[in-house]
Amino acid sequence: MNGELDYDDILHFPEEIVVEKINDFYLVIAVQTANWIVLYNSRQIDFLNMLRSGKCVGDVIETVDSEEAMGDLKIVLAAIFARKFAGVNGEVTKEYLEGYKMLNIYITNACNLKCKHCFMLSGKKLENELTLEDWMKVLTSFKENGGEFVTFSGGEPLMFKNFPQIISHAHDLGLKSTVLSNGLLWSGKLIHDLALFIDEIQFSLDGVDEETNSMVRGSGHFEKVVDTIVKFANAGVKTSVATTFTYDNLNENTQTRYKNLVDLIKEKTSGKDVFFKLSKKLLPGRDVHFKAEENEKYSAIIKDIEKHVDENADYENFLAGHTANLVAINCGLGGISVSSDGNVYFCNRINEMESFGNVTEKPMSFFMEKGKEIHLATSVENVIPCKDCELRYICDGGCRIDDFDFAGKIQSSALPYHQISCNDEKKNKLKKRMIDSFNYFYKFD
C-alpha cells in the first residue's frame, strides 16, 4: 500500500485471517502473508470485516455515525496501511525467505584463536582444504545457478592466504558478501583495500573489556578488535559486533559494563550504524555443552543485559526480523554450507549435520537443487503440527536440529517430520510479542 487511500479504493486481504482476543487486544493475523495488526475494540473489528467483505473505503465511511466511530475507522485504516496488511485494488505482494540462495563458506579451519565455546572447533588447518581455484569455481557456479548471498567464515577467513582474491571475485560476480572475523589480522591497508568488496562484516567480541574477553578468546586482543570495528564502520561498511558471553565472564556488573562498551564504540564511530548482537543460545562447542533447560536460563540472563542497553530492544529486534509480508517457511535448512575441505551440508551447524557430497565431485547445481528440495520438504507446510498452525509463517517452526524429531538429519529420517518442542505456552508468548512489538512501534492517535 503506497500513497493515500481514495474514497473508491477496495482493499484486498489475504484469504485466511484469524482474529483472537487476548486480554484487551484483538490480534489479527494474516496467515499466508506472515503479517498481523492489533486492534482495540469490537467496533474496529466490525470496520475490518466490512472492508474484508469487499466494501470500498467510501462505503464504510458512510456507515460512521459519530466522531468516536470515525476515530476507530481511522485506526483500522492506519494499522492496515502501516503494515501493508491489504492490497489496494489488488492482492498483497508477499516475498519468501529462500535459504537455498544463501551460501556459507567455511573457507579454512585454521584460526589464530582457540575459543572455548567455538562450535566449529577451529584451530588447525585441514590437510585437504580447497584451493583458491576451487573456491573461485564454487562462487562462479553458485552465482550462475541463482545464488545471491555468500558468507565467509572459518576458522578465521584471513588465515586463508588468498582471501583478498576470493572476496574480490565474489564482488565482481555480484554476490552480496558478509564476512565473519575475529578482527585480529586486519591492517589499515587491508581494510582500505577490501572494504569496497564487503557488504557486511561481523566481529566477535566476547567480553566487555580485556579481562573478560581474555577469559574466552585469549589475552591481548580486546583493544585491537575494538579498533578494527571502529575502522570498518568509519569506512562505511555495515558492521556488527557479535558477543557470546559464557558463565566464566558473566557477573553482576556485566549489564552496565556492556552498555559502556556499546556507548564507547558508538562514540568512536561518529554516529555510523554499528549493530550489536548478543547470542542467546550456546551451541555445542569446544568446552560448552548446554542442555535445553540450561540454554533457557542463559537466554533470560542475556535478554536482561540487552534490555539494560535498550529497554525496547526486544520489540525492535522482533519487528526487524518480521518484515511485513515476508514469509518464512523454514529456519533456513537447505541453505548451503561448504566446509574448508569442500564437503556440503544444508545447515551452518555442520558438525551436527550429514554431508551430501563434495563440491569437487558434484556440481553446485546439484547442491542448489537438493537444498531447495530439503528447504521445501522441511517447510512448515509439510511438518506436524506446524502445517495447521496460524503462526506457521511467522514462527517458521524453529530450529530443525533442536526442535524436530529428525534433529536435522534428513537422509536417515522418515516422513512426516514432527516439531517436538512447541506448546501452548510458547505460542502464547509469541502472540504476546506480536502484540507488544506492534503497540511499541505503531502509535495511532
XYZ file of C-alpha atoms in Angstrom:
445
model
C 0.000 0.000 0.000
C 1.605 3.226 -1.140
C 0.388 6.803 -1.058
C -3.085 7.901 0.106
C -6.269 5.838 0.234
C -9.055 7.115 -2.048
C -12.800 7.019 -1.407
C -13.374 4.368 -4.095
C -10.494 2.095 -3.121
C -11.251 -1.532 -2.351
C -8.852 -3.356 -0.080
C -7.873 -6.917 -0.889
C -6.995 -9.049 2.119
C -5.249 -12.419 2.255
C -7.749 -15.266 2.281
C -7.016 -16.740 5.715
C -7.305 -14.225 8.542
C -7.542 -15.255 12.187
C -8.794 -12.879 14.896
C -8.092 -13.669 18.538
C -8.977 -11.556 21.560
C -6.079 -11.556 24.006
C -6.683 -9.528 27.164
C -7.683 -6.039 25.944
C -6.416 -6.506 22.382
C -7.559 -8.118 19.152
C -4.668 -9.835 17.390
C -5.474 -10.046 13.671
C -3.239 -12.488 11.793
C -2.991 -12.769 8.012
C -1.764 -16.334 7.938
C -0.493 -16.674 4.363
C 1.442 -13.394 4.401
C 3.029 -13.774 7.873
C 1.578 -10.407 8.831
C -0.516 -9.047 11.661
C -2.131 -5.952 13.104
C -3.550 -5.177 16.536
C -6.981 -3.597 17.061
C -8.530 -2.371 20.285
C -12.309 -2.837 20.341
C -15.139 -4.725 18.678
C -16.223 -1.754 16.541
C -12.781 -1.695 14.937
C -13.226 -5.392 14.168
C -16.612 -4.584 12.596
C -14.975 -1.989 10.342
C -12.280 -4.506 9.417
C -14.940 -7.057 8.459
C -16.728 -4.514 6.264
C -13.506 -3.815 4.415
C -12.845 -7.540 4.089
C -16.322 -8.080 2.640
C -15.398 -6.009 -0.425
C -16.916 -2.664 0.512
C -14.918 0.284 -0.762
C -13.433 2.730 1.727
C -16.120 5.303 0.975
C -18.981 2.887 1.657
C -17.508 2.084 5.052
C -17.100 5.773 5.836
C -20.804 6.249 5.063
C -21.671 3.932 7.968
C -19.859 6.128 10.509
C -22.276 7.885 12.868
C -20.024 9.603 15.414
C -16.610 11.168 15.926
C -15.622 8.253 18.126
C -16.535 5.785 15.394
C -14.572 7.805 12.834
C -11.584 7.634 15.160
C -11.904 3.860 15.270
C -12.108 3.599 11.477
C -9.023 5.793 11.123
C -7.115 3.463 13.475
C -8.151 0.418 11.406
C -7.074 2.041 8.151
C -3.847 3.341 9.682
C -2.955 -0.117 11.025
C -3.679 -1.744 7.653
C -1.684 0.932 5.864
C 1.292 0.805 8.258
C 1.739 -2.973 7.980
C 0.729 -3.267 4.301
C -1.851 -5.689 5.597
C -4.044 -5.466 2.483
C -3.529 -4.561 -1.134
C -5.222 -1.545 -2.703
C -7.262 -2.672 -5.724
C -5.052 -5.744 -5.992
C -3.571 -8.590 -3.980
C -0.898 -8.186 -1.332
C 2.603 -8.812 -2.664
C 4.464 -11.276 -0.473
C 8.066 -12.426 -0.545
C 9.803 -15.572 0.640
C 12.989 -16.173 2.575
C 14.790 -18.635 0.325
C 17.610 -20.240 2.268
C 18.884 -22.226 -0.713
C 20.031 -18.984 -2.359
C 22.442 -18.408 0.510
C 25.916 -19.887 0.727
C 28.055 -20.252 3.861
C 31.732 -20.847 3.146
C 33.993 -22.058 5.929
C 36.994 -21.108 3.890
C 39.568 -22.577 6.269
C 39.565 -24.368 9.591
C 42.737 -22.512 10.556
C 42.343 -19.954 13.309
C 44.706 -17.832 15.349
C 42.462 -18.311 18.398
C 41.090 -21.300 20.262
C 37.870 -20.057 21.859
C 36.323 -22.411 24.382
C 32.791 -22.015 23.004
C 33.690 -22.372 19.292
C 31.106 -24.655 17.674
C 33.434 -25.163 14.678
C 36.281 -26.422 16.911
C 38.549 -24.305 14.719
C 42.297 -24.029 15.103
C 44.332 -26.235 12.810
C 44.100 -26.117 9.022
C 42.736 -29.321 7.499
C 45.090 -31.287 5.266
C 42.731 -31.338 2.286
C 41.353 -27.787 2.234
C 40.166 -26.352 -1.072
C 42.439 -24.160 -3.156
C 41.904 -20.647 -4.479
C 40.920 -22.099 -7.854
C 38.387 -24.442 -6.213
C 36.691 -21.608 -4.362
C 36.612 -19.427 -7.480
C 34.725 -22.187 -9.303
C 32.316 -22.666 -6.385
C 31.411 -18.976 -6.294
C 31.037 -18.674 -10.066
C 28.801 -21.731 -10.286
C 26.740 -20.606 -7.290
C 26.036 -17.274 -8.968
C 25.291 -18.881 -12.342
C 22.672 -21.095 -10.687
C 20.788 -18.256 -8.991
C 22.787 -17.752 -5.801
C 22.585 -14.308 -4.224
C 24.286 -14.177 -0.813
C 27.566 -15.567 0.483
C 29.006 -15.543 4.000
C 32.699 -16.188 4.591
C 33.839 -17.564 7.913
C 36.164 -20.232 9.222
C 38.267 -20.560 11.290
C 39.405 -17.051 10.585
C 38.901 -16.101 6.901
C 42.134 -14.098 6.769
C 44.076 -17.261 7.638
C 43.313 -18.291 4.044
C 46.176 -16.575 2.265
C 44.232 -15.830 -0.923
C 41.212 -14.343 0.809
C 41.545 -10.926 -0.915
C 41.174 -12.604 -4.320
C 38.173 -14.593 -3.090
C 36.241 -11.620 -1.720
C 37.073 -9.547 -4.813
C 35.789 -12.336 -7.069
C 32.527 -12.619 -5.137
C 32.015 -8.867 -5.504
C 32.742 -8.968 -9.239
C 30.129 -11.721 -9.626
C 27.503 -9.503 -7.987
C 27.143 -11.603 -4.847
C 26.273 -9.876 -1.578
C 29.132 -10.771 0.765
C 29.265 -10.997 4.547
C 32.461 -11.747 6.454
C 32.658 -13.187 9.989
C 36.032 -12.432 11.555
C 37.768 -12.289 14.906
C 39.212 -8.911 13.877
C 42.853 -9.516 14.783
C 44.537 -9.770 11.383
C 43.163 -6.644 9.693
C 45.748 -3.994 8.904
C 44.777 -0.478 7.897
C 45.829 -1.227 4.312
C 43.792 -4.430 4.173
C 40.703 -2.621 5.438
C 41.226 0.096 2.820
C 41.743 -2.439 0.016
C 38.857 -4.805 0.828
C 36.141 -2.606 2.346
C 34.686 -1.957 -1.121
C 34.031 -5.673 -1.650
C 32.314 -6.358 1.692
C 28.605 -5.669 2.208
C 28.638 -6.551 5.894
C 31.289 -7.618 8.366
C 30.755 -9.127 11.794
C 33.364 -9.231 14.532
C 33.358 -11.404 17.628
C 33.979 -9.638 20.914
C 33.100 -11.892 23.834
C 33.748 -9.677 26.825
C 33.252 -6.112 27.991
C 36.960 -5.387 28.443
C 40.374 -7.013 28.132
C 39.969 -9.061 31.302
C 36.564 -10.591 30.491
C 37.265 -11.008 26.774
C 40.520 -12.859 27.526
C 38.613 -15.453 29.572
C 37.027 -16.658 26.333
C 39.280 -15.561 23.471
C 42.736 -15.248 24.995
C 44.699 -12.261 26.256
C 45.882 -9.147 24.479
C 43.159 -8.970 21.795
C 40.394 -6.694 23.033
C 41.718 -3.251 22.053
C 42.827 -4.465 18.617
C 39.363 -5.821 17.829
C 37.634 -2.643 19.003
C 39.986 -0.622 16.800
C 39.185 -2.828 13.780
C 35.444 -2.497 14.417
C 35.733 1.282 14.508
C 37.844 1.454 11.334
C 35.430 -0.697 9.316
C 32.382 1.255 10.481
C 34.070 4.545 9.678
C 34.954 3.155 6.234
C 31.219 2.889 5.555
C 30.851 -0.894 5.809
C 27.812 -2.248 7.645
C 29.473 -3.504 10.816
C 28.173 -5.848 13.505
C 29.594 -6.804 16.883
C 28.618 -10.311 17.954
C 29.085 -11.157 21.616
C 28.765 -14.587 23.178
C 29.154 -14.424 26.916
C 29.882 -17.546 28.935
C 29.319 -18.154 32.615
C 33.064 -17.629 33.067
C 32.809 -13.918 32.337
C 29.261 -13.034 33.375
C 28.927 -11.170 36.668
C 26.764 -8.615 38.426
C 28.494 -5.749 36.585
C 28.137 -7.165 33.075
C 24.982 -5.205 32.209
C 26.491 -1.805 32.988
C 29.901 -2.593 31.519
C 28.432 -3.980 28.284
C 26.364 -0.804 27.880
C 29.535 1.241 28.421
C 31.244 -0.766 25.660
C 28.344 -0.178 23.254
C 28.379 3.545 24.019
C 32.152 3.714 23.548
C 32.061 2.106 20.107
C 29.159 4.305 19.029
C 31.076 7.372 20.133
C 34.183 6.304 18.204
C 32.213 5.589 15.016
C 30.891 9.133 14.647
C 27.226 8.175 14.595
C 27.611 5.479 11.930
C 25.361 2.453 12.367
C 27.019 -0.384 14.259
C 24.812 -3.340 15.118
C 25.254 -5.208 18.382
C 24.203 -8.835 18.636
C 24.080 -10.894 21.800
C 23.990 -14.679 21.427
C 21.040 -16.050 23.390
C 21.910 -19.697 22.889
C 25.189 -21.526 23.348
C 25.657 -24.163 20.662
C 27.662 -27.319 21.408
C 31.287 -26.185 21.267
C 34.837 -26.996 22.306
C 34.133 -26.716 26.055
C 30.417 -25.905 26.062
C 27.614 -28.459 26.087
C 24.355 -26.925 27.323
C 21.077 -28.785 27.662
C 17.834 -27.089 26.622
C 16.966 -26.030 30.191
C 20.413 -24.510 30.683
C 20.053 -22.532 27.465
C 16.689 -21.179 28.634
C 18.276 -19.830 31.817
C 21.204 -18.451 29.830
C 18.826 -16.756 27.376
C 16.978 -14.996 30.211
C 20.259 -13.579 31.574
C 21.314 -12.304 28.141
C 17.925 -10.719 27.479
C 18.282 -8.761 30.723
C 21.643 -7.443 29.508
C 20.113 -6.500 26.161
C 17.226 -4.741 27.904
C 19.632 -2.787 30.100
C 21.286 -1.365 26.977
C 17.965 -0.642 25.271
C 14.712 -1.365 27.072
C 12.904 -1.635 23.734
C 15.491 -3.871 22.052
C 13.273 -6.935 22.111
C 10.440 -5.144 20.300
C 12.786 -3.579 17.763
C 14.625 -6.826 17.061
C 11.390 -8.758 16.764
C 9.847 -6.424 14.200
C 13.141 -6.149 12.328
C 13.064 -9.916 11.985
C 9.438 -9.982 10.851
C 9.163 -7.686 7.866
C 5.572 -7.288 6.731
C 4.568 -9.887 4.122
C 7.913 -11.685 4.255
C 7.069 -15.369 4.587
C 9.430 -17.735 6.409
C 8.616 -21.373 5.720
C 11.774 -22.748 7.294
C 14.521 -21.871 9.779
C 16.971 -21.860 6.868
C 17.596 -25.581 6.449
C 18.513 -26.037 2.810
C 20.958 -23.164 2.747
C 24.299 -24.459 1.508
C 27.289 -24.626 3.833
C 30.636 -25.726 2.416
C 33.384 -26.777 4.812
C 37.022 -25.976 4.139
C 37.541 -29.443 2.614
C 34.614 -28.975 0.198
C 32.020 -31.139 1.936
C 28.492 -29.760 1.631
C 25.883 -29.510 4.386
C 22.474 -27.889 4.460
C 22.837 -26.037 7.745
C 25.666 -23.914 9.125
C 25.983 -26.174 12.187
C 27.980 -28.548 10.037
C 29.492 -30.587 12.866
C 25.984 -31.756 13.764
C 24.866 -32.456 10.189
C 25.408 -35.057 7.475
C 27.302 -34.282 4.300
C 25.573 -34.572 0.921
C 28.802 -34.750 -1.085
C 31.741 -32.605 -2.052
C 31.957 -29.610 -4.400
C 34.920 -31.204 -6.158
C 32.815 -34.243 -7.076
C 29.348 -32.810 -7.803
C 28.310 -29.534 -9.476
C 26.878 -26.641 -7.470
C 23.651 -27.013 -9.448
C 23.149 -30.405 -7.775
C 23.569 -28.940 -4.291
C 21.327 -25.963 -5.001
C 18.559 -28.194 -6.304
C 18.979 -30.536 -3.336
C 18.969 -27.561 -0.961
C 15.715 -26.270 -2.401
C 14.214 -29.757 -2.165
C 15.184 -30.054 1.514
C 14.069 -26.487 2.248
C 10.596 -27.235 0.904
C 10.313 -30.750 2.327
C 11.012 -29.477 5.835
C 8.902 -26.329 5.491
C 6.102 -25.542 7.918
C 3.669 -26.583 5.191
C 4.864 -30.174 5.421
C 5.562 -30.817 9.105
C 3.300 -31.750 12.004
C 1.746 -29.840 13.782
C 3.059 -26.671 12.105
C 1.098 -27.116 8.891
C -2.175 -26.434 10.732
C -0.920 -23.537 12.888
C -1.945 -19.936 12.204
C 1.524 -18.776 13.294
C 3.466 -21.072 10.979
C 4.870 -18.448 8.603
C 5.706 -16.038 11.437
C 7.351 -18.653 13.646
C 8.979 -20.695 10.800
C 8.778 -23.799 13.002
C 12.007 -23.279 14.922
C 15.399 -24.944 14.546
C 15.320 -28.180 12.529
C 18.127 -29.535 14.710
C 16.951 -28.556 18.181
C 13.169 -28.597 17.740
C 12.424 -31.516 15.394
C 12.357 -35.283 15.705
C 14.876 -35.777 12.887
C 17.469 -33.472 14.552
C 18.488 -32.026 11.190
C 19.491 -35.363 9.689
C 17.449 -35.723 6.536
C 18.873 -38.793 4.822
C 18.038 -41.219 7.606
C 14.661 -39.798 8.663
C 11.136 -40.943 7.962
C 8.183 -38.797 6.905
C 6.247 -36.977 8.192
C 8.581 -34.721 10.167
C 7.431 -33.572 13.593
C 8.108 -30.363 15.523
C 8.502 -31.632 19.095
C 9.208 -28.527 21.196
C 6.144 -26.361 20.542
C 3.347 -25.991 23.103
C 0.591 -23.554 24.037
C 2.895 -21.613 26.344
C 5.371 -20.902 23.533
C 2.580 -19.938 21.142
C 1.086 -17.562 23.691
C 4.493 -15.962 24.299
C 4.871 -15.404 20.564
C 1.429 -13.803 20.333
C 2.266 -11.513 23.240
C 5.481 -10.422 21.489
C 3.480 -9.708 18.332
C 1.052 -7.511 20.271
C 3.684 -5.757 22.367
C 6.002 -5.048 19.440
C 3.123 -3.722 17.338
C 1.950 -1.427 20.137
C 5.505 -0.204 20.712
C 6.203 0.585 17.069
C 2.834 1.913 15.853
C 1.037 4.798 17.556
C -2.348 5.824 16.126
C -3.638 8.983 17.794
